[in-house]
Every structure is written in C-alpha cells, then in structure tokens.
Short mmCIF file of C-alpha atoms in Angstrom, two decimals:
data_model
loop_
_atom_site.label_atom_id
_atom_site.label_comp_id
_atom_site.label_asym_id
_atom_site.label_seq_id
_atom_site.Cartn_x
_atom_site.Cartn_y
_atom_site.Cartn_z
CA UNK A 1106 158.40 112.92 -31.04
CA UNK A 1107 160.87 115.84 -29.92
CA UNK A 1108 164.20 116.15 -28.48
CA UNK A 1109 165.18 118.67 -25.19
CA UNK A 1110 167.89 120.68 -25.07
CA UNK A 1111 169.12 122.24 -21.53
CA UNK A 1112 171.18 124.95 -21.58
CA UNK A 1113 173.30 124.54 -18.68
CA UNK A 1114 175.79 127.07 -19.29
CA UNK A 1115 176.71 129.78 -16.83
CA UNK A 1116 179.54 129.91 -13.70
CA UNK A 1117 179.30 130.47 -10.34
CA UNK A 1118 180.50 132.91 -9.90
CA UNK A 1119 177.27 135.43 -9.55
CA UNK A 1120 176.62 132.82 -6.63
CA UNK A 1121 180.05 133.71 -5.20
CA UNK A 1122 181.20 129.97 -5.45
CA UNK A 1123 183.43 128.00 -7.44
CA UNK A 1124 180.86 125.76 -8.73
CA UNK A 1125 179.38 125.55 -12.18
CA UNK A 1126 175.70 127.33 -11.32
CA UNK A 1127 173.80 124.59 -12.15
CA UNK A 1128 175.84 122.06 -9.93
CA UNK A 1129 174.48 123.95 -6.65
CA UNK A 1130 171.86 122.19 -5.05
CA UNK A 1131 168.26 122.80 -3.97
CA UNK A 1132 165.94 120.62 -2.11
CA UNK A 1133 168.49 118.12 -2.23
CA UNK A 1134 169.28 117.98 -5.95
CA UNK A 1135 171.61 120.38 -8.19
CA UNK A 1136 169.39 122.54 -10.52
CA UNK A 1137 170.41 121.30 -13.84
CA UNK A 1138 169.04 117.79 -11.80
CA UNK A 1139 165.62 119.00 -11.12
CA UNK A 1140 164.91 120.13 -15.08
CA UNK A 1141 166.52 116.56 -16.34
CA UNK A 1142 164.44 115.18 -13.94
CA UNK A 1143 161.14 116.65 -14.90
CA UNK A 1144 162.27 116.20 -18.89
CA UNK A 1145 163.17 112.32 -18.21
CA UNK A 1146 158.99 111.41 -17.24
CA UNK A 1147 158.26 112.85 -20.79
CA UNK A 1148 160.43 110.45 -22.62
CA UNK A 1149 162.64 112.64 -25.39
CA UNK A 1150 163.81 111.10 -27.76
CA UNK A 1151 167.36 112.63 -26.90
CA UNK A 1152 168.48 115.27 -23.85
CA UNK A 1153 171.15 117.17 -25.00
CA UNK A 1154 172.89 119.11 -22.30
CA UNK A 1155 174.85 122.37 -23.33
CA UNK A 1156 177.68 123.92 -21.01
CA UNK A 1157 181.27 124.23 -20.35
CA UNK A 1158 184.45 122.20 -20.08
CA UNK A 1159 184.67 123.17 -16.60
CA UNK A 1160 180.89 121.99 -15.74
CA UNK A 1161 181.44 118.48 -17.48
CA UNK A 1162 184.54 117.66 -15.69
CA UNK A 1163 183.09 118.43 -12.35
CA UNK A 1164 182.87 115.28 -10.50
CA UNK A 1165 179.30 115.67 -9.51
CA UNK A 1166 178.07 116.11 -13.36
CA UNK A 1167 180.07 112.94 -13.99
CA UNK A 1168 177.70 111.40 -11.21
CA UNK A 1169 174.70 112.73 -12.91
CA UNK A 1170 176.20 111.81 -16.23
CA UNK A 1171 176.94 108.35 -15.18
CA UNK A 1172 173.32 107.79 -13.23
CA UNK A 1173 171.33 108.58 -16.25
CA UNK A 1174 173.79 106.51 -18.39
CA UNK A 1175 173.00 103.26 -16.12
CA UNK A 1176 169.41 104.30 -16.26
CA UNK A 1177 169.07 103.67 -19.82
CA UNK A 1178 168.80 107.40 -20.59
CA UNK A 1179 172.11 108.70 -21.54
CA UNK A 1180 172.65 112.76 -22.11
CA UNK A 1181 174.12 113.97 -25.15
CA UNK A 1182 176.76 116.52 -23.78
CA UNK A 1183 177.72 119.73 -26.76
CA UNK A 1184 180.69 121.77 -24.98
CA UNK A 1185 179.98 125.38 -25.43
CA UNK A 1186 183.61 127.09 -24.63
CA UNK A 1187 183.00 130.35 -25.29
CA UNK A 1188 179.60 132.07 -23.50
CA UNK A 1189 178.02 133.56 -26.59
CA UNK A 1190 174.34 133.55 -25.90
CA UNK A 1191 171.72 131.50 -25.66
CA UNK A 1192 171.35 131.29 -29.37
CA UNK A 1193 174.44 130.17 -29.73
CA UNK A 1194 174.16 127.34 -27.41
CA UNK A 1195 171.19 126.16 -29.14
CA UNK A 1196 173.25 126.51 -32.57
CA UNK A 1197 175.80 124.34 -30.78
CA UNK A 1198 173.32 122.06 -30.18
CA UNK A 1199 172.13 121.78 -33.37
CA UNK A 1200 174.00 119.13 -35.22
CA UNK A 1201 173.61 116.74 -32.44
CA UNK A 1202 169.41 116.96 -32.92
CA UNK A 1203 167.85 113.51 -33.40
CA UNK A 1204 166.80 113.49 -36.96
CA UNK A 1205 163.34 111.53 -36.27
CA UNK A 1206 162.74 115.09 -33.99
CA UNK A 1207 159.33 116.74 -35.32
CA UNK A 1208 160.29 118.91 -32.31
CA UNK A 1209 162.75 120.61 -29.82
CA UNK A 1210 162.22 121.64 -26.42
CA UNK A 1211 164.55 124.37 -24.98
CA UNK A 1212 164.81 125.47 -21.13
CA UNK A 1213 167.17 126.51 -18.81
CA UNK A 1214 169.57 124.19 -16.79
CA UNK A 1215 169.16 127.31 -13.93
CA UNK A 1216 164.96 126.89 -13.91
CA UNK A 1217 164.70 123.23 -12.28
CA UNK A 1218 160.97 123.90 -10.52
CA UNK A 1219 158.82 123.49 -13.83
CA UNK A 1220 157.18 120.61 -13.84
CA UNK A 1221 156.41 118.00 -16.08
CA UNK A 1222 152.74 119.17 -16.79
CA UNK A 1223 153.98 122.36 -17.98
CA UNK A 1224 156.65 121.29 -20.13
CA UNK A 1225 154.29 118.98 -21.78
CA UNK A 1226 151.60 121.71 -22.31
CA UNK A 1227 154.13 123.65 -24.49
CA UNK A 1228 155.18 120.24 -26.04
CA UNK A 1229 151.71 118.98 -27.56
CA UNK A 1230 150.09 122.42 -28.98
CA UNK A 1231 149.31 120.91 -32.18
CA UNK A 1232 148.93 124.10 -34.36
CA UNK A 1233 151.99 126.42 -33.76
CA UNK A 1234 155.35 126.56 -35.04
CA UNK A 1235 156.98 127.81 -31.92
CA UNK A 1236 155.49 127.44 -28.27
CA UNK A 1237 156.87 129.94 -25.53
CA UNK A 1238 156.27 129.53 -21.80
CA UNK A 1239 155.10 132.38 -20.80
CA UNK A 1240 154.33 133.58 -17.22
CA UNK A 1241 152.48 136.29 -15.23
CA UNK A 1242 154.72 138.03 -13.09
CA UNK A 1243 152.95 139.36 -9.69
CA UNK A 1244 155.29 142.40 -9.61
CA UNK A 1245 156.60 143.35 -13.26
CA UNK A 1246 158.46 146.57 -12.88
CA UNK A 1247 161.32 144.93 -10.79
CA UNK A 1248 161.18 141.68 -12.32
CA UNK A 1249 163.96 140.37 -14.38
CA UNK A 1250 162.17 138.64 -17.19
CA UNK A 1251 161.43 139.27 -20.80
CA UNK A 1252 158.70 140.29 -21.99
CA UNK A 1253 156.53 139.05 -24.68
CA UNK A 1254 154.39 141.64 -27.44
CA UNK A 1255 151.32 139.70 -28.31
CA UNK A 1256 147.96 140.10 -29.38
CA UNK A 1257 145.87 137.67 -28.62
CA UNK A 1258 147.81 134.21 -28.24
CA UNK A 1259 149.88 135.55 -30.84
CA UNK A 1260 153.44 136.32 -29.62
CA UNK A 1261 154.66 138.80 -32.40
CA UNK A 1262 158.46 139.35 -30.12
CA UNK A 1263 160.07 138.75 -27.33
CA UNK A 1264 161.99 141.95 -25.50
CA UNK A 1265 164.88 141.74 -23.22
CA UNK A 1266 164.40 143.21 -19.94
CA UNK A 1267 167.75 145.46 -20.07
CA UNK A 1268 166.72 146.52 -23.66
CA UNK A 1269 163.05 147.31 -22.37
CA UNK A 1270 161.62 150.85 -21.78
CA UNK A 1271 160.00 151.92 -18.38
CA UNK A 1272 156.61 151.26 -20.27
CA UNK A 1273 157.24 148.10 -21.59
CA UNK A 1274 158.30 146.55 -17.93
CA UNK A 1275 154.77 147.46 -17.26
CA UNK A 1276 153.72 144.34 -19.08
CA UNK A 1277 153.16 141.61 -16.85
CA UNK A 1278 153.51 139.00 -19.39
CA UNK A 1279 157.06 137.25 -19.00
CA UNK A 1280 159.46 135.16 -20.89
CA UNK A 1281 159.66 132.04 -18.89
CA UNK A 1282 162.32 130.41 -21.06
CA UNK A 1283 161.05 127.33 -22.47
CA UNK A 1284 160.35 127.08 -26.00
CA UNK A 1285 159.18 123.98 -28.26
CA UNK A 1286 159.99 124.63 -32.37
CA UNK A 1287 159.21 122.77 -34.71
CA UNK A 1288 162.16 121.41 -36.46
CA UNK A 1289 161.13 122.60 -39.85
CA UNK A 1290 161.34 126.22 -37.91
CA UNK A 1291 164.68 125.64 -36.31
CA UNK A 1292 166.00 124.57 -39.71
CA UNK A 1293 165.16 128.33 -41.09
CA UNK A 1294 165.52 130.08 -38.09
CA UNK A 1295 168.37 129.61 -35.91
CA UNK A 1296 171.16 130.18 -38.01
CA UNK A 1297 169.49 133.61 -39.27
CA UNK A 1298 170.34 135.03 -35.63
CA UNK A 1299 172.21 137.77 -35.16
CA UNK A 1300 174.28 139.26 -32.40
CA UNK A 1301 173.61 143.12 -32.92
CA UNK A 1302 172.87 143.93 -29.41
CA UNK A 1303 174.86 145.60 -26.70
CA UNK A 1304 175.98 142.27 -25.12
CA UNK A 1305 177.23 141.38 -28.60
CA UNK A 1306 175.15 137.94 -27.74
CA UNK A 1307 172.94 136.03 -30.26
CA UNK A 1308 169.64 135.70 -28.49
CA UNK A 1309 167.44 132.80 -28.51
CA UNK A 1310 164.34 135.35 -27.98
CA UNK A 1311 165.25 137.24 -31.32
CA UNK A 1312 164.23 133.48 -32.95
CA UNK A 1313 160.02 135.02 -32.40
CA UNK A 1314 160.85 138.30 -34.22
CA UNK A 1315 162.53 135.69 -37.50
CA UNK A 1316 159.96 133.47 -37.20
CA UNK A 1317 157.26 136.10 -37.36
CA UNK A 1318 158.98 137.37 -40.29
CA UNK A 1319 159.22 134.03 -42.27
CA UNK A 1320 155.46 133.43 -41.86
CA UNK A 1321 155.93 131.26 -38.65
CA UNK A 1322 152.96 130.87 -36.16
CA UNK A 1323 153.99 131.45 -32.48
CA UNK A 1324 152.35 131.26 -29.61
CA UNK A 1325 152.40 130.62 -25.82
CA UNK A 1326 151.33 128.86 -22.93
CA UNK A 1327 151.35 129.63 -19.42
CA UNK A 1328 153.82 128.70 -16.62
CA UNK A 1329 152.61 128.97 -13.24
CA UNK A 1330 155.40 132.00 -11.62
CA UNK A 1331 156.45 130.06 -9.12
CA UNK A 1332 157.35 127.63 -11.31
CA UNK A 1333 158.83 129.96 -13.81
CA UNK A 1334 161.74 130.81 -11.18
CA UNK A 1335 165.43 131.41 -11.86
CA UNK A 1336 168.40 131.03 -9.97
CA UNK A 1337 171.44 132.79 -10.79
CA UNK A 1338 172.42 134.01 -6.87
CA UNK A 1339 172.80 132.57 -3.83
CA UNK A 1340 169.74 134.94 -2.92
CA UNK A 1341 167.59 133.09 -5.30
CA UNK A 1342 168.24 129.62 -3.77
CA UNK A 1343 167.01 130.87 -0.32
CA UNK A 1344 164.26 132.43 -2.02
CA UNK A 1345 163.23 129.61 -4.16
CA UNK A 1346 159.24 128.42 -3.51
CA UNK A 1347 160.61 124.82 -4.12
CA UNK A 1348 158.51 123.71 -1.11
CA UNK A 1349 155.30 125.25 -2.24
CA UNK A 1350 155.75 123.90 -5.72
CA UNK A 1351 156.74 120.56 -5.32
CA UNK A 1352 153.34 120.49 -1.95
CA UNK A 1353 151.17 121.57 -4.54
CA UNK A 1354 152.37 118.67 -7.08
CA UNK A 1355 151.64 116.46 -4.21
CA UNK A 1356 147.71 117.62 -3.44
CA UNK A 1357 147.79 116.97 -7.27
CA UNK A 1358 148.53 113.46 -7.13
CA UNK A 1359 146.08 112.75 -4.74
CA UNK A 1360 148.66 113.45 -0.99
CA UNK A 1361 147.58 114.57 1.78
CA UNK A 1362 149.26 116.89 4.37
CA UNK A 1363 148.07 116.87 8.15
CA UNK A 1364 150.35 120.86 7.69
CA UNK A 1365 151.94 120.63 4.76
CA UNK A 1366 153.76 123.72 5.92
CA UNK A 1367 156.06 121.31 8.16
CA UNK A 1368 157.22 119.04 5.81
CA UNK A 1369 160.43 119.51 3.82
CA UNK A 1370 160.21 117.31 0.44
CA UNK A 1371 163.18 116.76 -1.92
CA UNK A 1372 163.00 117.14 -6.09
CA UNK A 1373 162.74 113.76 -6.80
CA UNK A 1374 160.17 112.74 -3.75
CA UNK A 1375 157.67 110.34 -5.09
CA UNK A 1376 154.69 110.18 -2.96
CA UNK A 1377 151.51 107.95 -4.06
CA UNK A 1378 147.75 108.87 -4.37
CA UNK A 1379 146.48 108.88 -1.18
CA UNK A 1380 149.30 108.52 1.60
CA UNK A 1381 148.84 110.81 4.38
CA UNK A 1382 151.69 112.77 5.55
CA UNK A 1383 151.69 114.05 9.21
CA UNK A 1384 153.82 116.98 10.51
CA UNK A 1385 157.35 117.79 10.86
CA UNK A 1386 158.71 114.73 8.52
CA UNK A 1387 161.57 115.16 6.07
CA UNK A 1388 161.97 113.48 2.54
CA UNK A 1389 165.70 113.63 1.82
CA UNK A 1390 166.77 112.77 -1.84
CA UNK A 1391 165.35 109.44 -3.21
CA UNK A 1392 162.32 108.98 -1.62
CA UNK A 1393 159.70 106.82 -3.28
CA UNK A 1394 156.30 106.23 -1.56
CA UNK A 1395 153.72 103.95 -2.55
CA UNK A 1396 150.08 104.16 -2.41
CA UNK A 1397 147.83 104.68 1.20
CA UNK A 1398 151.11 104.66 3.19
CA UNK A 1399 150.62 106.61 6.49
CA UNK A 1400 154.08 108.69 7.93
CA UNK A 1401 153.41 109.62 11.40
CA UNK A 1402 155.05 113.10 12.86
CA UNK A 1403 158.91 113.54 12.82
CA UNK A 1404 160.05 111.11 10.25
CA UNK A 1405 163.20 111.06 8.16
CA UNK A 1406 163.93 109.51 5.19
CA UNK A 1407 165.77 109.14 2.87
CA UNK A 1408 167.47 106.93 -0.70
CA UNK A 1409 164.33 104.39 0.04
CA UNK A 1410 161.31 102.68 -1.02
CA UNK A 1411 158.01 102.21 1.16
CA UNK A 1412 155.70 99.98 -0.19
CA UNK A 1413 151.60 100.42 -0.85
CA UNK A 1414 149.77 100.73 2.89
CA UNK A 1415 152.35 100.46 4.88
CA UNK A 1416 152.89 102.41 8.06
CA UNK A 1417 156.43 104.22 9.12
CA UNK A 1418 156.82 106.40 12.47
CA UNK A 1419 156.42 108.84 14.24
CA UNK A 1420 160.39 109.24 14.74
CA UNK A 1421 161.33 106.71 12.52
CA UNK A 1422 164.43 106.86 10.06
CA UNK A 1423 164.19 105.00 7.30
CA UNK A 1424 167.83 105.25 5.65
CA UNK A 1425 169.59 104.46 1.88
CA UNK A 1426 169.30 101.38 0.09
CA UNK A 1427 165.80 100.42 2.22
CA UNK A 1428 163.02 99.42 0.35
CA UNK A 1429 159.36 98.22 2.63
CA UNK A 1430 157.09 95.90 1.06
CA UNK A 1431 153.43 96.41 1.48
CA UNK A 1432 151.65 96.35 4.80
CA UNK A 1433 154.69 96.89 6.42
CA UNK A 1434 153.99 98.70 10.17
CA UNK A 1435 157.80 100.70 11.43
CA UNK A 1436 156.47 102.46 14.83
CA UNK A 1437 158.26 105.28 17.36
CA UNK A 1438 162.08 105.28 16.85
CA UNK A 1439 163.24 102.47 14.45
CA UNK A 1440 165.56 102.90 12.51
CA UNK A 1441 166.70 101.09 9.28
CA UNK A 1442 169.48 101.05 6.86
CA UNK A 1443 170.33 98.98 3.90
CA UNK A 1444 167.74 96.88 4.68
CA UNK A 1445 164.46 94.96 2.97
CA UNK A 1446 161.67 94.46 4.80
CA UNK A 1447 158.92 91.56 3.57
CA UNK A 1448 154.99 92.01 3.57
CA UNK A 1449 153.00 92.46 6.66
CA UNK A 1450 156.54 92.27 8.94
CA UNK A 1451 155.97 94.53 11.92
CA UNK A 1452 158.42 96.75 13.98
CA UNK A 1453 156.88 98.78 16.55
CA UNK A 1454 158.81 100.52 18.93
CA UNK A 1455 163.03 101.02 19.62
CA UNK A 1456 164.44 98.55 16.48
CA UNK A 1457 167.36 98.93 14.90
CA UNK A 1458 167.86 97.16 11.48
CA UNK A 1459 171.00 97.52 9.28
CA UNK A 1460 172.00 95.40 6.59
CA UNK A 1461 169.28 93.06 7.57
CA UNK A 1462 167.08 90.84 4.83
CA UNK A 1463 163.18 90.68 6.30
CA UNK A 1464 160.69 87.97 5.20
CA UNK A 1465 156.81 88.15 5.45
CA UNK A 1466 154.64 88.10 8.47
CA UNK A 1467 157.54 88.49 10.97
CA UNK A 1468 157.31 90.29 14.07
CA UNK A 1469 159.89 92.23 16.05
CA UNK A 1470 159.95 92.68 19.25
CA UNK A 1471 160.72 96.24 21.13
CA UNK A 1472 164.36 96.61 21.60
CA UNK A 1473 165.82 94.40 19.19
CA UNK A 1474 169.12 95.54 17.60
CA UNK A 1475 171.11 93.78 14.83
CA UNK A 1476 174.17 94.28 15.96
CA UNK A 1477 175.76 94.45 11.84
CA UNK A 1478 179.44 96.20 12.48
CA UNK A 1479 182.58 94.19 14.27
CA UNK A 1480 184.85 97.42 13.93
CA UNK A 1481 185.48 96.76 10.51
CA UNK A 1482 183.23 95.52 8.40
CA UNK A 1483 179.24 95.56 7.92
CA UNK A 1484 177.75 91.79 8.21
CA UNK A 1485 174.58 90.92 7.10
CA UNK A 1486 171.62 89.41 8.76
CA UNK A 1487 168.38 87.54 7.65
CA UNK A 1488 165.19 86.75 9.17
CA UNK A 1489 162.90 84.39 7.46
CA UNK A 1490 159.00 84.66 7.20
CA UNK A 1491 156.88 84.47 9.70
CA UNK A 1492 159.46 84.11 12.72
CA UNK A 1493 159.20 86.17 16.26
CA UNK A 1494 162.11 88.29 17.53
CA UNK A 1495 161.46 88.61 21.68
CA UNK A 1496 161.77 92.41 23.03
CA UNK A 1497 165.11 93.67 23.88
CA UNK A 1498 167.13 90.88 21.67
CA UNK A 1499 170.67 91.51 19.83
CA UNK A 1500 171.73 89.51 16.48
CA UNK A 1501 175.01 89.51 16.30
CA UNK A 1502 175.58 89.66 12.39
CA UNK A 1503 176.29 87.27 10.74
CA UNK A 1504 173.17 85.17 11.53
CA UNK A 1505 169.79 83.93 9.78
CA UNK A 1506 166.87 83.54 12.26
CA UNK A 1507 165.01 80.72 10.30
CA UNK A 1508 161.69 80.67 8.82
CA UNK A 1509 158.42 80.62 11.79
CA UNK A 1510 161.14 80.18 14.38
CA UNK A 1511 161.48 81.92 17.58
CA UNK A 1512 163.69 84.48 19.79
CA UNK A 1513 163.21 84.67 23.41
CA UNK A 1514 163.09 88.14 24.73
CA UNK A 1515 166.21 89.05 26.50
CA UNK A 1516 168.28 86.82 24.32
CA UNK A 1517 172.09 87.24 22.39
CA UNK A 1518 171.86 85.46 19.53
CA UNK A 1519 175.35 84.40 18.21
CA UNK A 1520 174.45 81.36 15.97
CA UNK A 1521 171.67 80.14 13.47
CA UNK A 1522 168.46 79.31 14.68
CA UNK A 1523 166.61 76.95 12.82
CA UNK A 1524 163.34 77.01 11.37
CA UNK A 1525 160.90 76.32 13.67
CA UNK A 1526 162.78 76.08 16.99
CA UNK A 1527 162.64 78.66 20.03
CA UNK A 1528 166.13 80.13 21.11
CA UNK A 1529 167.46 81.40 24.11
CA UNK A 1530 170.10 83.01 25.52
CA UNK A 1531 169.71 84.06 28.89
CA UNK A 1532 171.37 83.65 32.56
CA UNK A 1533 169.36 81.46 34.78
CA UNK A 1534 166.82 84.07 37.20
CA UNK A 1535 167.78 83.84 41.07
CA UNK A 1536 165.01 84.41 43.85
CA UNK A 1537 166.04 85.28 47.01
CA UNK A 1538 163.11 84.68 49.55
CA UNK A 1539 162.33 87.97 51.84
CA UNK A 1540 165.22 89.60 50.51
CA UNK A 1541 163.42 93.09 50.74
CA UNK A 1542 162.48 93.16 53.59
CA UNK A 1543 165.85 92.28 55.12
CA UNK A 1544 167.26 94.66 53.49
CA UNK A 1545 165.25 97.46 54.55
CA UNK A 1546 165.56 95.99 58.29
CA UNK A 1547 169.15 96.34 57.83
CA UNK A 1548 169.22 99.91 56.29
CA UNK A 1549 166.74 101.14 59.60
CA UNK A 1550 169.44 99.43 61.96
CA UNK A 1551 172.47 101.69 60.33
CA UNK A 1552 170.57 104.34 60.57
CA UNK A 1553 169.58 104.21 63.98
CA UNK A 1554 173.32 103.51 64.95
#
C-alpha cells in the first residue's frame, strides 16, 4: 500500500507564459495530467498534489481537480507558497500522508511520459528502503540531470548537476526523479534535510546521502530516457518523444501500426490488444478503443468510445460524447457527434449523425443526414433496431424511426415512423416520352439559324 506525491510546483515563466508549468499541454493533456494519469491505473491509496496558490486557482486545475473528484479519486492538494526545494515540498506534504502508507512515491508534476510499468517497478522492490529511478542518458556531458554514485545497485548519493565536476557529468547514470521510501525512512529522514547549498534549497536528492548514513538500503531501477524527460521550456515541449513513447506502449499492448510514424495519439488514448491502426489517423484526447477494431487511413477522433471489432473510416470523424458498440462498421466520410451507436448497425459512406440514439442491426443508407439543429437548439433523434434508412434521406430532429421499419431513399422525414411500416417522402417522378431527342432537334435548328 503507498501513497504518491506530485510535485507540481514551478511557474511559467521559463516557458515564457503566464501559465503554471504544469498546466501547459502536450499531446492533448497538461503535464501534471499525464503523471496523475499514469499514477491513477496503480491505485494509491492517496495522490497528494504539491504547488502554488496561483496553480490551484487556475481554472483548468479546478477542471482536473473536479474530474478526478467525480471519478471517485479525489487529490489531496498541500499549497507550497514559498519555492523552497523539492525537499521542502515533500516536507509540506508530509502531514497529509495516509497513515496505512507502508510507502510513498515521489515524481515530478513536469515528467508526465513515465509510464505506469515504470512507476510500478520502483513501487514493488521488496528489499530496499528507498527506490530511485534512475536513467541512462545517451549524451551525459550536456545533460541536465543528476547523477547517481553507486556501486553495484547500491546508490550511495545523488549529485546535482550544477554542483557536479566536469568528471562527474561523465557518468551516464541519471537522476530520473522518482523515488519510492519507505515510510519508516521518510519518518527519519526528511526532516533531517538541510538547505546548505548555493540555492539555499533543501534537496530531496540529499535524502540518499541521510539515508545512507542512518543505515538505510537504497537502490534503483531503470527508467527508459525517453521516458525520463523533463519539461521546463517551451523547447522541451516541441522536443518531447511523447509520440514514440506512448507508440511503443501501444506495440506493448498488443496494437498494431500499418506506419506508426503517421499517427498522432493523445496521453490518455486507450487502444485494445489487437486493433489495427492504418496511416495518417489522429486520436485527440479521450479516446478509448476496444479490442480487434480496424481504423482505416485519415481518421479523427476524439472524447469517444469504439466498441470490440468494430470498423471506423477511412475519413471518418468520430466526435465527443460517441460511444460504438461492437461490430459496428462507420465507412469513408461519416461523421458522428454525441451519438450511440447499437451492435452490428452499419454506416458506410457520406452519414452524418449528431445527437442521434442507434439500435442494433440497423442500416444506413449513403447520404443520410440528421438534420439535429433548428438555429437554436440541438434535437435529438432515435432509430430503433433493425430498421433501414434509404440513401440520401434527412431526419429532421426531433423524430424516432421505429424498430425494423423503413425509409425510402430520397425521403424528408418530418414525423414518426412506426415500427414496421415503410415511409416516404418524395414528389411524384414525371416521364416525358422522346423528350431528348426533341430537344436536341431543337438545339441543331438554333444553331443552324
């Protein structure tokens, strides 16, 4: 059992905006989202969160705040006014611990690409009394991390880069940030920090070098780099490898890529063992995919829910508040928003559903549009299993096409149709005998005139 603490402290102003740091965004959630996110799947006891007054009166931390409240995982917020270190922000933290905690986790609101694995890793070493995520940097010298003394697994201190020698950047061992202490250790160590450094800050690293010297064991485990990553400029968000990290977390889970390369996924993209993913498609923030689902090329979507082997695209946009049942078939350019779609219902080329409630087994036809806005307010439609929309059809919201009933293609449908029937709403065809060929007669005469 173990409570997380993120410390989400830090301004903006080294990304040359007003924002609180962690409040920027990248691949369509703010940083300090992406770490809650990954610490939510491992079920803390408690997340505290540690940062200013000015980050937990921002508007969109009081949406995060208030998600994760109505998600039945509220975050424990400790105001740290004054920026005094990172060992002081875990001090702050301190009284707030859960006291059924064997364990505390401690990362960085400004590190939101580790993932879940790796957290755990550090988490569930059985034997030592502090864990540190550790990473090996790829080019050391101009890298910004700390570096960790060890010999063997035994981490005996942890060096800040800035207080580091030429010689000791050499090592390419880093200080990824993450830490899990026992709470027996915490209890002796963390108030014996001290702030005798040239930044006058209490350091969360110095907690190795007092452990060490109480008889604690520490150790580490390794980060992957990439995931190990940073953000403290507007640099670093370009330069994030969020892509590459979150791809490779897919081939994990059993995903597969046609080019991988092509597609843009979000933090919180959920994709199911194997779903195939074709080119050029783009997974905008809450995205949940379900198991064998096929996206064909140049999808979009986005705040929805596609259910086991269903089948979506190519150049279909599947907007927020959808959710697809299984076996559901969207083809080339249909669209839907706010909409649920039953089991085996098929779309398959040039629909347009919005605000529209889809039963099972229902099939509709090219062209069809629910036509869901009267210039001021959305209406909703419903179609009921098993019925048949004709090509090229409008519902004019509000209506409920009844269950194993039929459209006729072509048609304007204003009122119910009941269950069963067949509706139409056409005008009545004219034929006009030889009319072709009179007129062409007639065009030959002008001319010749």
């Amino acid at each position: 059992m173990f409570s997380a603490v993120v410390l989400a402290a830090g301004k903006g102003t080294r990304m040359r905006s007003p924002l609180p740091k962690v409040l920027h965004r990248l691949a369509n959630l703010t940083l300090v989202e992406g770490v809650l996110q990954s610490l939510k799947t491992l079920s803390p006891l408690q997340i505290i969160v540690v940062g200013s007054g000015e980050l937990f009166s921002h508007t969109e931390w009081q949406r995060i705040r208030e998600q994760h409240r109505s998600s039945g995982s509220p975050l424990q917020e400790v105001v740290q006014e004054e920026a005094l270190g990172t060992g002081h922000a875990a001090q702050m933290a301190f009284p707030f611990l859960n006291p059924r905690a064997e364990k505390v986790l401690i990362c960085h609101g400004d590190m939101p690409l580790i993932q879940p694995a790796s957290f755990q890793a550090i988490v569930e070493d059985p034997e030592a009394d502090i864990v540190v995520g550790a990473t090996v940097l790829s080019h050391p010298t101009t890298s910004s991390f700390g570096r960790l003394e060890v010999k063997g697994r035994e981490v005996s201190a942890i060096l800040e880069v800035k207080e580091a020698t030429p010689e000791q950047r050499q090592n390419p061992l880093g200080n990824a940030a993450v830490y899990a202490i026992k709470k027996s250790c915490l209890d002796a160590c963390l108030f014996q920090l001290r702030n005798g450094n040239a930044a006058k800050e209490y350091y969360l690293t110095d907690m190795v070098r007092e452990a060490r010297r109480q008889g604690f064991n520490v150790t580490y485990q390794e980060i992957p780099e990439d995931e190990a990553y940073g953000i403290n400029t507007q640099e670093d968000l370009l330069k994030a490898p969020a892509q590459r990290v979150l791809r490779r977390k897919m081939l994990q889970h059993g995903v597969m890529f046609q080019d991988a390369e092509t597609v843009m996924l979000s933090m919180d993209t959920c994709i199911g063992e194997g779903t195939f993913v074709a080119p050029f498609t783009v997974f905008e923030a809450g995205v949940t995919l379900g198991k064998r689902v096929t996206v064909h090329p140049f999808c979009v979507l986005s705040e929805c829910c596609v259910g086991d082997d269903s089948s979506v695209g190519p150049f279909a946009h599947i907007k927020q508040g959808s959710s697809l049942a299984e076996n559901v078939t969207l083809g080339n350019f249909v669209e839907v928003k706010k909409s649920k779609i039953g089991p085996k219902t098929k779309a398959k080329h040039l629909t347009y559903l919005g605000d529209a409630t889809v039963g099972a087994r229902v099939n509709i036809g090219a062209g069809t549009v629910v036509c869901n806005y009267d210039g001021f307010k959305k209406h909703p439609t419903t179609i009921e299993d098993e019925a048949s929309v004709g090509a090229n059809t409008s519902l004019i919201a509000p209506v409920t096409v009844g269950a194993a009933s039929c459209v006729g293609a072509g048609s304007v449908i204003t009122k119910d149709v009941l269950p069963g029937s067949l509706s139409l709403s056409r005008a009545q065809q004219i034929i006009k005998a030889d009319w072709e060929r009179k007129r062409r007669e007639k065009t030959r005469n002008s001319v010749a005139l």
